[in-house]
Amino acid sequence: NKYLNENFVYENEMCTYYENGEKVSFLGITLDKQQGIIDFNKVKKEDIDFVMIKIGQRGYQTGTLSIDDNFAYNMRGAINAGLKVGVYFESYAITKAEALEEAEFVLQYLADYDITYPVVFMTKDVYNDTTREDDLTKINRTDIARTFLDKIKEEGYIAMLGGRKERLLKKYDVNILDDYDFWLIQENQYPDYPYVFTMWQYGLATEINGIPGN
C-alpha cells in the first residue's frame, strides 16, 4: 500500500486521511446484534458516512448458517437515515461448495435492499478453541474465498475480503485475490499491512452517539 502515516489525522478517536490537504477518506462503523437497538438518525449526525452490517455467519464448529438477529432492523434503520450501507458475512466454509452456499444465502437476504457498499467475506480466527477450518491449507482458504467473492461480483455487488492483518498475511494468497478489495482489521495508529486495501478498521471499542454498545 502507498498510504503515508503523516496523512492520517486523528480527532476525538476518529481518523481522517488527507491527500494534498484534501480529505479523501470516508468514516464508517461496523454493526451487529451486540450493539443493541440503534438510533440511526443520531448516528448520521455524528458525521458517519457508512455502516457495515453483519448479515450472518456459519457456525465455526457446527457449520450451521444463521442470520444476525438485528440484520433487518439495522438495514432498514441505516438506509432510512440516509447512510451508505454494506454487509459482511462471517465464514467458516471448508469447501468451495460451502462458500457458494454462503454467497447464495447472503444474496437471498440482500434481495430486498439497495446497497452501494461492499459485500464482505469476513474471515476470523477463534482463540482458545478449535474450528472446522483449522486444517485447511493456505490455497484451500484462498480458493474458498474466491468462490464466494466471484459469486457476489457476478450478481453485481462490490465483493471484498476482510480479516485481521496476521490472518490475511499468513492464511491467504493475496496475489490470487488481488482483483478484489480488502478490509483490513488492525487496531493501530497507522496501518502497516504491506498490500493494497480499501477499508481499514482501526478501533473496536469506540462510543458513538445513538449506539448503546461499543
Tab-separated table of N, CA, C and O in Angstrom, residues 7 16-25:
chain	number	residue	atom	x	y	z
A	7	ASN	N	-0.384	11.436	6.710
A	7	ASN	CA	-1.677	11.855	6.162
A	7	ASN	C	-2.869	11.374	6.984
A	7	ASN	O	-4.008	11.754	6.707
A	16	THR	N	-9.071	10.541	9.884
A	16	THR	CA	-9.339	11.039	8.537
A	16	THR	C	-8.044	10.990	7.736
A	16	THR	O	-6.963	11.245	8.270
A	17	TYR	N	-8.162	10.642	6.465
A	17	TYR	CA	-6.983	10.594	5.598
A	17	TYR	C	-7.035	11.742	4.596
A	17	TYR	O	-8.071	11.988	3.964
A	18	TYR	N	-5.896	12.448	4.464
A	18	TYR	CA	-5.807	13.608	3.572
A	18	TYR	C	-4.763	13.375	2.486
A	18	TYR	O	-3.735	12.717	2.716
A	19	GLU	N	-5.034	13.927	1.334
A	19	GLU	CA	-4.047	13.982	0.249
A	19	GLU	C	-4.021	15.400	-0.287
A	19	GLU	O	-5.071	15.940	-0.656
A	20	ASN	N	-2.828	15.997	-0.281
A	20	ASN	CA	-2.667	17.383	-0.734
A	20	ASN	C	-3.619	18.331	-0.013
A	20	ASN	O	-4.195	19.253	-0.606
A	21	GLY	N	-3.795	18.072	1.289
A	21	GLY	CA	-4.634	18.930	2.112
A	21	GLY	C	-6.120	18.708	1.975
A	21	GLY	O	-6.919	19.408	2.597
A	22	GLU	N	-6.525	17.719	1.172
A	22	GLU	CA	-7.942	17.458	0.941
A	22	GLU	C	-8.344	16.107	1.542
A	22	GLU	O	-7.647	15.101	1.379
A	23	LYS	N	-9.468	16.098	2.237
A	23	LYS	CA	-9.975	14.858	2.813
A	23	LYS	C	-10.403	13.908	1.702
A	23	LYS	O	-11.180	14.276	0.823
A	24	VAL	N	-9.897	12.687	1.745
A	24	VAL	CA	-10.236	11.716	0.708
A	24	VAL	C	-10.804	10.417	1.297
A	24	VAL	O	-11.055	9.461	0.565
A	25	SER	N	-10.987	10.379	2.607
A	25	SER	CA	-11.491	9.171	3.254
A	25	SER	C	-12.949	9.331	3.664
A	25	SER	O	-13.483	10.447	3.709
